[in-house]
mmCIF file of C-alpha atoms in Angstrom:
data_model
loop_
_atom_site.group_PDB
_atom_site.id
_atom_site.type_symbol
_atom_site.label_atom_id
_atom_site.label_comp_id
_atom_site.label_asym_id
_atom_site.label_seq_id
_atom_site.Cartn_x
_atom_site.Cartn_y
_atom_site.Cartn_z
ATOM 1 C CA MET K 1 18.574 0.601 -21.308
ATOM 2 C CA THR K 2 15.085 -0.289 -20.200
ATOM 3 C CA SER K 3 14.278 -2.037 -16.673
ATOM 4 C CA TYR K 4 11.121 -4.589 -16.448
ATOM 5 C CA LEU K 5 8.893 -5.329 -13.609
ATOM 6 C CA CYS K 6 8.352 -9.321 -14.228
ATOM 7 C CA ALA K 7 6.111 -10.310 -11.854
ATOM 8 C CA VAL K 8 4.562 -9.364 -8.325
ATOM 9 C CA GLY K 9 3.661 -11.841 -5.664
ATOM 10 C CA THR K 10 1.030 -10.586 -2.745
ATOM 11 C CA ALA K 11 0.310 -12.190 0.761
ATOM 12 C CA ASN K 12 -1.897 -10.983 3.572
ATOM 13 C CA PRO K 13 -2.430 -11.902 7.143
ATOM 14 C CA PRO K 14 -4.898 -14.949 8.081
ATOM 15 C CA HIS K 15 -7.340 -12.886 9.685
ATOM 16 C CA ARG K 16 -9.976 -11.292 6.749
ATOM 17 C CA ILE K 17 -12.630 -9.329 8.747
ATOM 18 C CA PRO K 18 -15.905 -7.981 7.009
ATOM 19 C CA GLN K 19 -15.963 -4.248 6.886
ATOM 20 C CA LEU K 20 -18.714 -3.611 8.808
ATOM 21 C CA HIS K 21 -17.705 -5.990 11.614
ATOM 22 C CA ILE K 22 -14.558 -3.884 12.355
ATOM 23 C CA ALA K 23 -17.267 -0.874 12.294
ATOM 24 C CA ASP K 24 -18.909 -2.398 15.542
ATOM 25 C CA PHE K 25 -15.480 -3.143 16.892
ATOM 26 C CA MET K 26 -14.609 0.713 16.612
ATOM 27 C CA ALA K 27 -17.926 1.708 18.076
ATOM 28 C CA SER K 28 -17.330 -0.282 20.816
ATOM 29 C CA ALA K 29 -13.662 0.736 21.708
ATOM 30 C CA LEU K 30 -14.599 4.305 21.048
ATOM 31 C CA GLN K 31 -17.930 4.043 23.333
ATOM 32 C CA LEU K 32 -20.076 5.772 20.992
ATOM 33 C CA ASP K 33 -23.423 6.352 21.481
ATOM 34 C CA GLU K 34 -26.206 5.165 19.652
ATOM 35 C CA ALA K 35 -26.302 7.983 17.113
ATOM 36 C CA GLY K 36 -22.614 8.102 17.147
ATOM 37 C CA THR K 37 -22.668 4.484 16.125
ATOM 38 C CA ARG K 38 -25.172 4.702 13.238
ATOM 39 C CA LYS K 39 -22.411 7.653 11.708
ATOM 40 C CA LEU K 40 -19.534 5.345 11.887
ATOM 41 C CA ARG K 41 -21.787 2.495 9.862
ATOM 42 C CA ALA K 42 -22.248 5.013 7.330
ATOM 43 C CA LEU K 43 -18.947 5.905 7.253
ATOM 44 C CA TYR K 44 -17.835 2.056 6.678
ATOM 45 C CA ARG K 45 -20.898 1.290 4.229
ATOM 46 C CA VAL K 46 -19.809 4.069 1.560
ATOM 47 C CA SER K 47 -16.260 3.460 1.994
ATOM 48 C CA GLY K 48 -16.344 1.071 -1.055
ATOM 49 C CA ILE K 49 -14.587 -1.842 1.616
ATOM 50 C CA GLY K 50 -15.912 -5.402 2.050
ATOM 51 C CA HIS K 51 -13.165 -6.902 3.627
ATOM 52 C CA ARG K 52 -9.856 -5.838 5.582
ATOM 53 C CA TYR K 53 -6.983 -8.290 6.558
ATOM 54 C CA THR K 54 -5.076 -8.012 9.780
ATOM 55 C CA VAL K 55 -2.758 -9.632 12.005
ATOM 56 C CA LEU K 56 -5.383 -8.760 14.985
ATOM 57 C CA PRO K 57 -8.028 -11.079 15.127
ATOM 58 C CA ASP K 58 -9.153 -8.868 18.099
ATOM 59 C CA TYR K 59 -10.899 -6.467 15.020
ATOM 60 C CA GLY K 60 -13.618 -9.670 14.940
ATOM 61 C CA ARG K 61 -14.092 -10.319 18.258
ATOM 62 C CA ALA K 62 -16.162 -8.657 21.088
ATOM 63 C CA THR K 63 -14.653 -7.175 24.835
ATOM 64 C CA GLY K 64 -13.292 -10.338 26.816
ATOM 65 C CA ALA K 65 -12.037 -12.189 24.058
ATOM 66 C CA PHE K 66 -8.829 -9.780 22.928
ATOM 67 C CA GLU K 67 -5.557 -10.873 22.263
ATOM 68 C CA PHE K 68 -3.375 -7.735 21.680
ATOM 69 C CA PHE K 69 -5.771 -5.180 23.095
ATOM 70 C CA PRO K 70 -6.642 -5.219 27.046
ATOM 71 C CA ASN K 71 -10.564 -6.297 27.566
ATOM 72 C CA THR K 72 -11.592 -3.618 29.516
ATOM 73 C CA PRO K 73 -13.996 -0.807 28.548
ATOM 74 C CA GLY K 74 -11.822 1.691 26.248
ATOM 75 C CA LEU K 75 -9.001 -0.677 25.971
ATOM 76 C CA GLU K 76 -7.518 0.522 28.976
ATOM 77 C CA PRO K 77 -4.044 0.933 29.231
ATOM 78 C CA PHE K 78 -3.997 1.381 25.809
ATOM 79 C CA PRO K 79 -0.771 -0.588 23.672
ATOM 80 C CA SER K 80 2.121 1.501 23.589
ATOM 81 C CA VAL K 81 4.507 1.853 20.399
ATOM 82 C CA GLY K 82 6.740 -0.698 22.086
ATOM 83 C CA ALA K 83 3.716 -3.102 22.197
ATOM 84 C CA ARG K 84 2.858 -2.179 18.522
ATOM 85 C CA MET K 85 6.604 -2.732 17.158
ATOM 86 C CA ALA K 86 6.719 -5.954 18.981
ATOM 87 C CA GLU K 87 3.524 -7.547 16.765
ATOM 88 C CA TYR K 88 5.308 -5.853 13.676
ATOM 89 C CA ARG K 89 8.753 -7.593 14.697
ATOM 90 C CA ARG K 90 6.518 -10.601 15.341
ATOM 91 C CA HIS K 91 4.747 -11.085 12.003
ATOM 92 C CA ALA K 92 6.388 -8.837 9.185
ATOM 93 C CA LEU K 93 8.712 -11.630 7.993
ATOM 94 C CA PRO K 94 6.485 -14.476 7.588
ATOM 95 C CA LEU K 95 4.080 -12.156 5.809
ATOM 96 C CA SER K 96 7.392 -10.956 3.541
ATOM 97 C CA VAL K 97 8.495 -14.402 2.702
ATOM 98 C CA ARG K 98 5.070 -15.236 1.714
ATOM 99 C CA ALA K 99 4.934 -12.579 -0.603
ATOM 100 C CA VAL K 100 8.021 -12.654 -1.919
ATOM 101 C CA HIS K 101 7.767 -16.858 -2.665
ATOM 102 C CA ASP K 102 4.227 -16.221 -4.361
ATOM 103 C CA CYS K 103 6.405 -13.492 -6.554
ATOM 104 C CA LEU K 104 9.056 -16.050 -7.705
ATOM 105 C CA ALA K 105 6.970 -18.806 -8.306
ATOM 106 C CA ARG K 106 5.772 -16.739 -11.332
ATOM 107 C CA LEU K 107 9.155 -16.893 -12.603
ATOM 108 C CA PRO K 108 10.611 -20.172 -12.153
ATOM 109 C CA GLU K 109 13.572 -18.853 -14.343
ATOM 110 C CA VAL K 110 14.984 -16.843 -11.450
ATOM 111 C CA GLU K 111 17.457 -18.577 -8.874
ATOM 112 C CA VAL K 112 17.226 -16.714 -5.549
ATOM 113 C CA SER K 113 21.358 -16.804 -5.688
ATOM 114 C CA SER K 114 21.188 -14.571 -8.950
ATOM 115 C CA ILE K 115 19.151 -11.534 -6.931
ATOM 116 C CA THR K 116 21.723 -8.685 -6.926
ATOM 117 C CA HIS K 117 19.609 -6.040 -4.885
ATOM 118 C CA LEU K 118 17.389 -6.183 -2.374
ATOM 119 C CA ILE K 119 14.700 -3.032 -1.158
ATOM 120 C CA THR K 120 12.797 -3.196 1.622
ATOM 121 C CA VAL K 121 9.601 -0.793 1.888
ATOM 122 C CA SER K 122 7.483 -0.017 4.837
ATOM 123 C CA CYS K 123 5.975 3.035 6.651
ATOM 124 C CA THR K 124 4.849 0.993 9.509
ATOM 125 C CA GLY K 125 7.498 -0.361 11.274
ATOM 126 C CA MET K 126 10.944 0.094 11.585
ATOM 127 C CA TYR K 127 13.882 -1.884 13.810
ATOM 128 C CA ALA K 128 17.842 -2.748 12.915
ATOM 129 C CA PRO K 129 19.016 -5.106 12.225
ATOM 130 C CA GLY K 130 16.019 -5.026 10.378
ATOM 131 C CA LEU K 131 13.444 -6.657 7.803
ATOM 132 C CA ASP K 132 16.137 -6.696 5.071
ATOM 133 C CA ILE K 133 18.712 -8.230 6.985
ATOM 134 C CA GLU K 134 16.289 -11.192 8.349
ATOM 135 C CA LEU K 135 14.970 -11.722 4.629
ATOM 136 C CA VAL K 136 18.215 -12.226 3.663
ATOM 137 C CA ALA K 137 18.714 -15.130 6.243
ATOM 138 C CA GLU K 138 15.273 -16.281 5.478
ATOM 139 C CA LEU K 139 15.786 -16.502 1.994
ATOM 140 C CA GLY K 140 19.145 -17.770 1.308
ATOM 141 C CA LEU K 141 19.647 -14.592 -0.665
ATOM 142 C CA PRO K 142 23.862 -13.716 -1.094
ATOM 143 C CA ARG K 143 25.547 -12.170 1.829
ATOM 144 C CA HIS K 144 26.751 -9.632 -0.727
ATOM 145 C CA VAL K 145 23.430 -8.468 -2.131
ATOM 146 C CA GLN K 146 22.695 -4.952 -1.821
ATOM 147 C CA ARG K 147 20.177 -3.610 0.248
ATOM 148 C CA THR K 148 17.880 -0.508 0.452
ATOM 149 C CA CYS K 149 15.763 0.377 2.718
ATOM 150 C CA VAL K 150 12.882 2.931 2.331
ATOM 151 C CA ASN K 151 10.864 4.113 5.276
ATOM 152 C CA PHE K 152 8.121 6.049 6.310
ATOM 153 C CA MET K 153 7.292 7.843 3.098
ATOM 154 C CA GLY K 154 3.413 6.606 3.069
ATOM 155 C CA CYS K 155 1.634 5.244 0.227
ATOM 156 C CA TYR K 156 3.656 6.272 -2.827
ATOM 157 C CA ALA K 157 7.097 4.728 -1.244
ATOM 158 C CA ALA K 158 6.474 1.476 -3.947
ATOM 159 C CA VAL K 159 6.875 3.627 -6.497
ATOM 160 C CA ASN K 160 9.906 5.285 -4.795
ATOM 161 C CA ALA K 161 11.368 1.767 -4.735
ATOM 162 C CA LEU K 162 10.482 0.837 -8.635
ATOM 163 C CA LYS K 163 12.415 4.215 -9.479
ATOM 164 C CA LEU K 164 15.697 2.734 -7.395
ATOM 165 C CA ALA K 165 15.343 -0.628 -9.060
ATOM 166 C CA ASP K 166 14.784 1.210 -12.415
ATOM 167 C CA ALA K 167 18.123 3.183 -11.733
ATOM 168 C CA PHE K 168 20.167 -0.084 -10.276
ATOM 169 C CA CYS K 169 19.545 -1.619 -13.576
ATOM 170 C CA ARG K 170 20.000 0.947 -15.786
ATOM 171 C CA ALA K 171 23.639 1.375 -14.154
ATOM 172 C CA THR K 172 24.152 -2.356 -13.804
ATOM 173 C CA PRO K 173 22.600 -4.059 -16.924
ATOM 174 C CA GLN K 174 22.791 -7.908 -15.100
ATOM 175 C CA ALA K 175 20.856 -6.561 -11.861
ATOM 176 C CA ARG K 176 18.063 -8.564 -10.784
ATOM 177 C CA VAL K 177 16.334 -6.569 -8.142
ATOM 178 C CA LEU K 178 13.986 -7.786 -5.393
ATOM 179 C CA MET K 179 11.582 -5.459 -3.870
ATOM 180 C CA VAL K 180 9.217 -5.942 -0.904
ATOM 181 C CA CYS K 181 6.659 -3.870 0.536
ATOM 182 C CA THR K 182 4.676 -4.860 3.880
ATOM 183 C CA GLU K 183 2.678 -2.837 5.866
ATOM 184 C CA LEU K 184 1.177 -3.704 9.166
ATOM 185 C CA CYS K 185 -1.360 -0.506 9.167
ATOM 186 C CA THR K 186 -3.856 -1.839 11.575
ATOM 187 C CA LEU K 187 -1.371 -1.956 14.417
ATOM 188 C CA HIS K 188 -1.850 1.686 14.591
ATOM 189 C CA PHE K 189 -5.414 2.158 15.515
ATOM 190 C CA GLN K 190 -6.190 5.561 17.145
ATOM 191 C CA LYS K 191 -8.570 5.761 19.911
ATOM 192 C CA SER K 192 -9.963 9.013 18.444
ATOM 193 C CA THR K 193 -13.144 10.227 17.493
ATOM 194 C CA GLU K 194 -11.467 13.217 15.527
ATOM 195 C CA ASP K 195 -12.674 13.028 11.832
ATOM 196 C CA ASP K 196 -8.989 12.448 10.404
ATOM 197 C CA HIS K 197 -8.647 9.369 12.901
ATOM 198 C CA LEU K 198 -12.210 7.840 12.062
ATOM 199 C CA VAL K 199 -11.316 7.635 8.344
ATOM 200 C CA SER K 200 -8.286 6.415 8.494
ATOM 201 C CA ASN K 201 -9.390 3.890 10.988
ATOM 202 C CA ALA K 202 -12.130 3.046 7.992
ATOM 203 C CA LEU K 203 -9.700 2.504 5.345
ATOM 204 C CA PHE K 204 -6.145 0.739 6.373
ATOM 205 C CA GLY K 205 -5.368 -2.982 6.388
ATOM 206 C CA ASP K 206 -2.470 -5.470 6.229
ATOM 207 C CA GLY K 207 -0.546 -6.675 3.415
ATOM 208 C CA ALA K 208 2.591 -7.557 1.569
ATOM 209 C CA ALA K 209 3.724 -7.263 -1.827
ATOM 210 C CA ALA K 210 7.258 -8.176 -3.802
ATOM 211 C CA ALA K 211 8.172 -7.438 -6.738
ATOM 212 C CA LEU K 212 10.915 -8.470 -9.278
ATOM 213 C CA VAL K 213 12.792 -6.233 -11.441
ATOM 214 C CA GLN K 214 15.646 -6.803 -14.202
ATOM 215 C CA GLY K 215 17.082 -5.245 -17.041
ATOM 216 C CA ARG K 216 15.299 -7.755 -19.148
ATOM 217 C CA PRO K 217 11.547 -8.867 -19.765
ATOM 218 C CA ALA K 218 10.132 -12.155 -18.223
ATOM 219 C CA ALA K 219 10.712 -15.158 -20.502
ATOM 220 C CA ASN K 220 7.086 -16.238 -20.533
ATOM 221 C CA ARG K 221 4.826 -14.175 -18.867
ATOM 222 C CA PRO K 222 3.657 -10.515 -19.521
ATOM 223 C CA SER K 223 6.099 -7.913 -18.490
ATOM 224 C CA LEU K 224 6.076 -3.578 -17.604
ATOM 225 C CA ALA K 225 8.870 -1.900 -19.219
ATOM 226 C CA LEU K 226 9.573 0.980 -16.865
ATOM 227 C CA THR K 227 9.601 3.986 -19.041
ATOM 228 C CA ALA K 228 9.411 7.241 -17.172
ATOM 229 C CA PHE K 229 8.512 8.158 -13.733
ATOM 230 C CA HIS K 230 7.471 11.836 -12.415
ATOM 231 C CA CYS K 231 6.905 13.268 -8.987
ATOM 232 C CA GLY K 232 4.597 16.111 -7.956
ATOM 233 C CA LEU K 233 3.828 18.087 -4.482
ATOM 234 C CA GLU K 234 1.090 20.079 -3.457
ATOM 235 C CA PRO K 235 2.774 22.068 -0.240
ATOM 236 C CA GLU K 236 -0.518 23.485 0.432
ATOM 237 C CA GLY K 237 -1.552 19.716 1.751
ATOM 238 C CA HIS K 238 1.362 19.723 4.153
ATOM 239 C CA GLN K 239 -1.246 19.307 7.062
ATOM 240 C CA ASP K 240 -4.009 17.248 5.059
ATOM 241 C CA MET K 241 -2.118 14.187 4.791
ATOM 242 C CA ALA K 242 0.821 13.408 7.158
ATOM 243 C CA TRP K 243 2.152 10.243 9.649
ATOM 244 C CA HIS K 244 3.716 11.071 13.115
ATOM 245 C CA ILE K 245 5.192 8.296 15.475
ATOM 246 C CA ASN K 246 3.252 9.367 19.022
ATOM 247 C CA ASP K 247 3.190 7.245 22.264
ATOM 248 C CA PHE K 248 0.339 5.144 21.359
ATOM 249 C CA GLY K 249 1.066 3.796 17.633
ATOM 250 C CA PHE K 250 1.863 5.940 14.249
ATOM 251 C CA GLU K 251 -0.647 8.162 14.067
ATOM 252 C CA MET K 252 -2.385 9.265 10.416
ATOM 253 C CA THR K 253 -3.849 12.513 9.025
ATOM 254 C CA LEU K 254 -6.064 12.299 6.488
ATOM 255 C CA SER K 255 -8.588 15.316 6.053
ATOM 256 C CA SER K 256 -11.598 15.252 3.816
ATOM 257 C CA TYR K 257 -9.173 17.931 1.635
ATOM 258 C CA VAL K 258 -7.000 15.137 0.321
ATOM 259 C CA PRO K 259 -9.527 14.225 -2.756
ATOM 260 C CA ARG K 260 -10.133 17.568 -4.105
ATOM 261 C CA MET K 261 -6.048 18.517 -3.926
ATOM 262 C CA ILE K 262 -5.638 15.541 -6.026
ATOM 263 C CA GLN K 263 -7.918 16.229 -8.232
ATOM 264 C CA GLN K 264 -6.669 19.930 -8.687
ATOM 265 C CA GLY K 265 -3.175 18.368 -8.850
ATOM 266 C CA ILE K 266 -3.432 15.162 -10.823
ATOM 267 C CA GLY K 267 -3.659 16.766 -14.330
ATOM 268 C CA ARG K 268 -0.106 19.043 -13.977
ATOM 269 C CA LEU K 269 1.507 15.902 -12.457
ATOM 270 C CA THR K 270 -0.072 13.358 -15.796
ATOM 271 C CA GLU K 271 1.046 16.247 -18.309
ATOM 272 C CA GLY K 272 4.508 16.465 -16.675
ATOM 273 C CA LEU K 273 4.953 12.708 -17.158
ATOM 274 C CA LEU K 274 3.481 12.397 -20.779
ATOM 275 C CA GLU K 275 6.319 15.292 -21.504
ATOM 276 C CA GLN K 276 8.611 12.617 -21.325
ATOM 277 C CA LEU K 277 6.917 10.436 -23.775
ATOM 278 C CA PRO K 278 5.400 9.842 -27.172
ATOM 279 C CA VAL K 279 2.129 9.189 -25.177
ATOM 280 C CA ARG K 280 -1.045 11.281 -24.800
ATOM 281 C CA LEU K 281 -3.592 10.739 -21.942
ATOM 282 C CA SER K 282 -6.103 9.570 -24.851
ATOM 283 C CA ASP K 283 -3.399 6.798 -25.777
ATOM 284 C CA ILE K 284 -4.017 5.149 -22.403
ATOM 285 C CA ARG K 285 -6.460 2.678 -21.805
ATOM 286 C CA ALA K 286 -4.842 0.637 -18.780
ATOM 287 C CA PHE K 287 -4.555 2.255 -15.569
ATOM 288 C CA ALA K 288 -3.024 1.393 -12.087
ATOM 289 C CA ILE K 289 -3.647 3.580 -9.711
ATOM 290 C CA HIS K 290 -3.139 3.836 -5.882
ATOM 291 C CA PRO K 291 -6.582 3.273 -4.055
ATOM 292 C CA GLY K 292 -6.143 5.615 -1.330
ATOM 293 C CA GLY K 293 -10.142 5.528 -0.908
ATOM 294 C CA ARG K 294 -13.000 5.903 -3.117
ATOM 295 C CA LYS K 295 -13.589 9.569 -3.241
ATOM 296 C CA ILE K 296 -9.968 10.051 -4.430
ATOM 297 C CA LEU K 297 -10.663 7.462 -7.152
ATOM 298 C CA GLU K 298 -13.866 9.119 -7.925
ATOM 299 C CA SER K 299 -11.785 12.669 -7.891
ATOM 300 C CA ILE K 300 -9.213 11.404 -10.226
ATOM 301 C CA GLU K 301 -11.509 10.274 -12.456
ATOM 302 C CA GLN K 302 -13.439 13.178 -12.596
ATOM 303 C CA ALA K 303 -9.932 14.873 -13.487
ATOM 304 C CA LEU K 304 -8.609 13.001 -16.002
ATOM 305 C CA GLY K 305 -12.104 12.246 -17.576
ATOM 306 C CA LEU K 306 -11.587 8.387 -16.706
ATOM 307 C CA THR K 307 -14.173 5.661 -15.891
ATOM 308 C CA ALA K 308 -15.057 3.505 -13.270
ATOM 309 C CA HIS K 309 -14.422 0.737 -15.495
ATOM 310 C CA ASP K 310 -10.750 2.404 -16.292
ATOM 311 C CA ASN K 311 -9.986 2.221 -12.499
ATOM 312 C CA ARG K 312 -11.665 -1.075 -12.260
ATOM 313 C CA PHE K 313 -8.064 -2.851 -10.713
ATOM 314 C CA ALA K 314 -7.979 -0.238 -8.025
ATOM 315 C CA TYR K 315 -11.813 -0.390 -6.917
ATOM 316 C CA GLN K 316 -11.389 -4.261 -6.624
ATOM 317 C CA VAL K 317 -8.520 -4.031 -4.478
ATOM 318 C CA LEU K 318 -10.179 -1.611 -2.190
ATOM 319 C CA ARG K 319 -13.066 -3.738 -2.016
ATOM 320 C CA ASP K 320 -11.271 -6.694 -0.941
ATOM 321 C CA TYR K 321 -7.693 -5.616 0.967
ATOM 322 C CA GLY K 322 -8.744 -1.827 1.975
ATOM 323 C CA ASN K 323 -5.706 0.725 1.753
ATOM 324 C CA MET K 324 -2.493 -0.897 2.638
ATOM 325 C CA SER K 325 -0.059 2.110 2.173
ATOM 326 C CA SER K 326 2.757 0.891 0.313
ATOM 327 C CA ALA K 327 2.032 -2.531 -0.781
ATOM 328 C CA THR K 328 -1.248 -1.669 -2.486
ATOM 329 C CA VAL K 329 -0.370 -0.015 -5.985
ATOM 330 C CA LEU K 330 1.888 -3.068 -6.354
ATOM 331 C CA PHE K 331 -1.763 -5.156 -5.556
ATOM 332 C CA VAL K 332 -3.329 -3.427 -8.563
ATOM 333 C CA LEU K 333 -0.337 -3.630 -10.772
ATOM 334 C CA ARG K 334 -0.609 -7.518 -9.775
ATOM 335 C CA ASP K 335 -3.914 -7.533 -11.039
ATOM 336 C CA LEU K 336 -3.408 -5.507 -14.106
ATOM 337 C CA LEU K 337 -0.817 -7.990 -15.170
ATOM 338 C CA ALA K 338 -3.032 -10.717 -14.736
ATOM 339 C CA SER K 339 -5.188 -9.279 -17.257
ATOM 340 C CA LEU K 340 -2.828 -8.704 -19.765
ATOM 341 C CA THR K 341 -2.959 -10.750 -23.311
ATOM 342 C CA PRO K 342 -0.627 -10.363 -26.511
ATOM 343 C CA ALA K 343 -3.204 -8.150 -28.198
ATOM 344 C CA ASP K 344 -1.873 -5.727 -25.034
ATOM 345 C CA ALA K 345 1.665 -5.736 -26.353
ATOM 346 C CA HIS K 346 3.347 -1.916 -26.223
ATOM 347 C CA ALA K 347 0.297 -0.486 -24.463
ATOM 348 C CA PRO K 348 0.999 2.159 -22.295
ATOM 349 C CA VAL K 349 0.081 1.800 -18.610
ATOM 350 C CA LEU K 350 -0.433 4.567 -16.103
ATOM 351 C CA SER K 351 0.302 4.265 -12.308
ATOM 352 C CA PHE K 352 -0.245 6.802 -9.775
ATOM 353 C CA ALA K 353 0.187 6.566 -5.535
ATOM 354 C CA PHE K 354 -0.084 9.002 -3.116
ATOM 355 C CA GLY K 355 1.426 10.290 0.232
ATOM 356 C CA PRO K 356 2.313 12.691 3.311
ATOM 357 C CA GLY K 357 3.395 16.234 1.477
ATOM 358 C CA LEU K 358 1.245 15.746 -0.238
ATOM 359 C CA THR K 359 3.124 14.054 -2.645
ATOM 360 C CA MET K 360 1.658 12.293 -6.316
ATOM 361 C CA GLU K 361 4.505 9.837 -8.069
#
């Protein structure tokens, strides 16, 4: 029994802000001097990101016009976790609904009433009764739909959701699984000049992605057969990519060593995956890699002998959206799906995502 990823839909908040405008906001918020501001702008320029989306318009505004952050020097009193979670509850549902509608619009043969399983994914906000129950009501899903929540796993969580969807379809051939990844990363800006926080503030944006997985291909559009999964763990990276709840939001640790550790481990991960399949790395021409950052993509290319063209979908998503945590790899898969033609039938696709641990899926 094979399951199929049949469609991906996406949505972003209305505020699309150029990367260097966000750099100016950060420099002001961190009260950097002229040299610090130049260094910060250089970091943003080489990030590979052109724009990011956010639910907070403040990132594109000057002090005095903020809606969420205080209009004070240093943004004091800095918003608490409670204030940030209130914004998450306000924005997560409408953004998720838009992504689902975009997904299902690509599959007119799929009735909402036929969805048997709902998987929600997020690491940037949690509450209960939560997003899963709100989606049942808002979308008109059957009340008996089976709900699963994947929380706080980070950027690789979409792969775990796909594993769950695959297992549901293998267990019940009639299963039709809707998965929704919603991440509002910009709620968790940390007012810190530590290198880890400067980097994470430079990378993350907001977005939602929805996908439909079922036990048969879509009727009139390309589908991806989910044929094998593999998980790798690099424990020495335990402290280099982490995600903690603190008094002023969720704090991301993303050290400069992460690209090097991924480069060291990605070959073993790929070998472990391909051992399950009659496929060699040289057979693969289509890649959907989570763009955790420009250096991560370049490290993978060096380790596996890929080109920037092989990684083109990842670079496009990084440029246009930044890193949206778990939703990001689904944006990449969306663009890959849109590029497929009948000549690509049966061609293998290799996808990676990464997260705390250091985990590589």
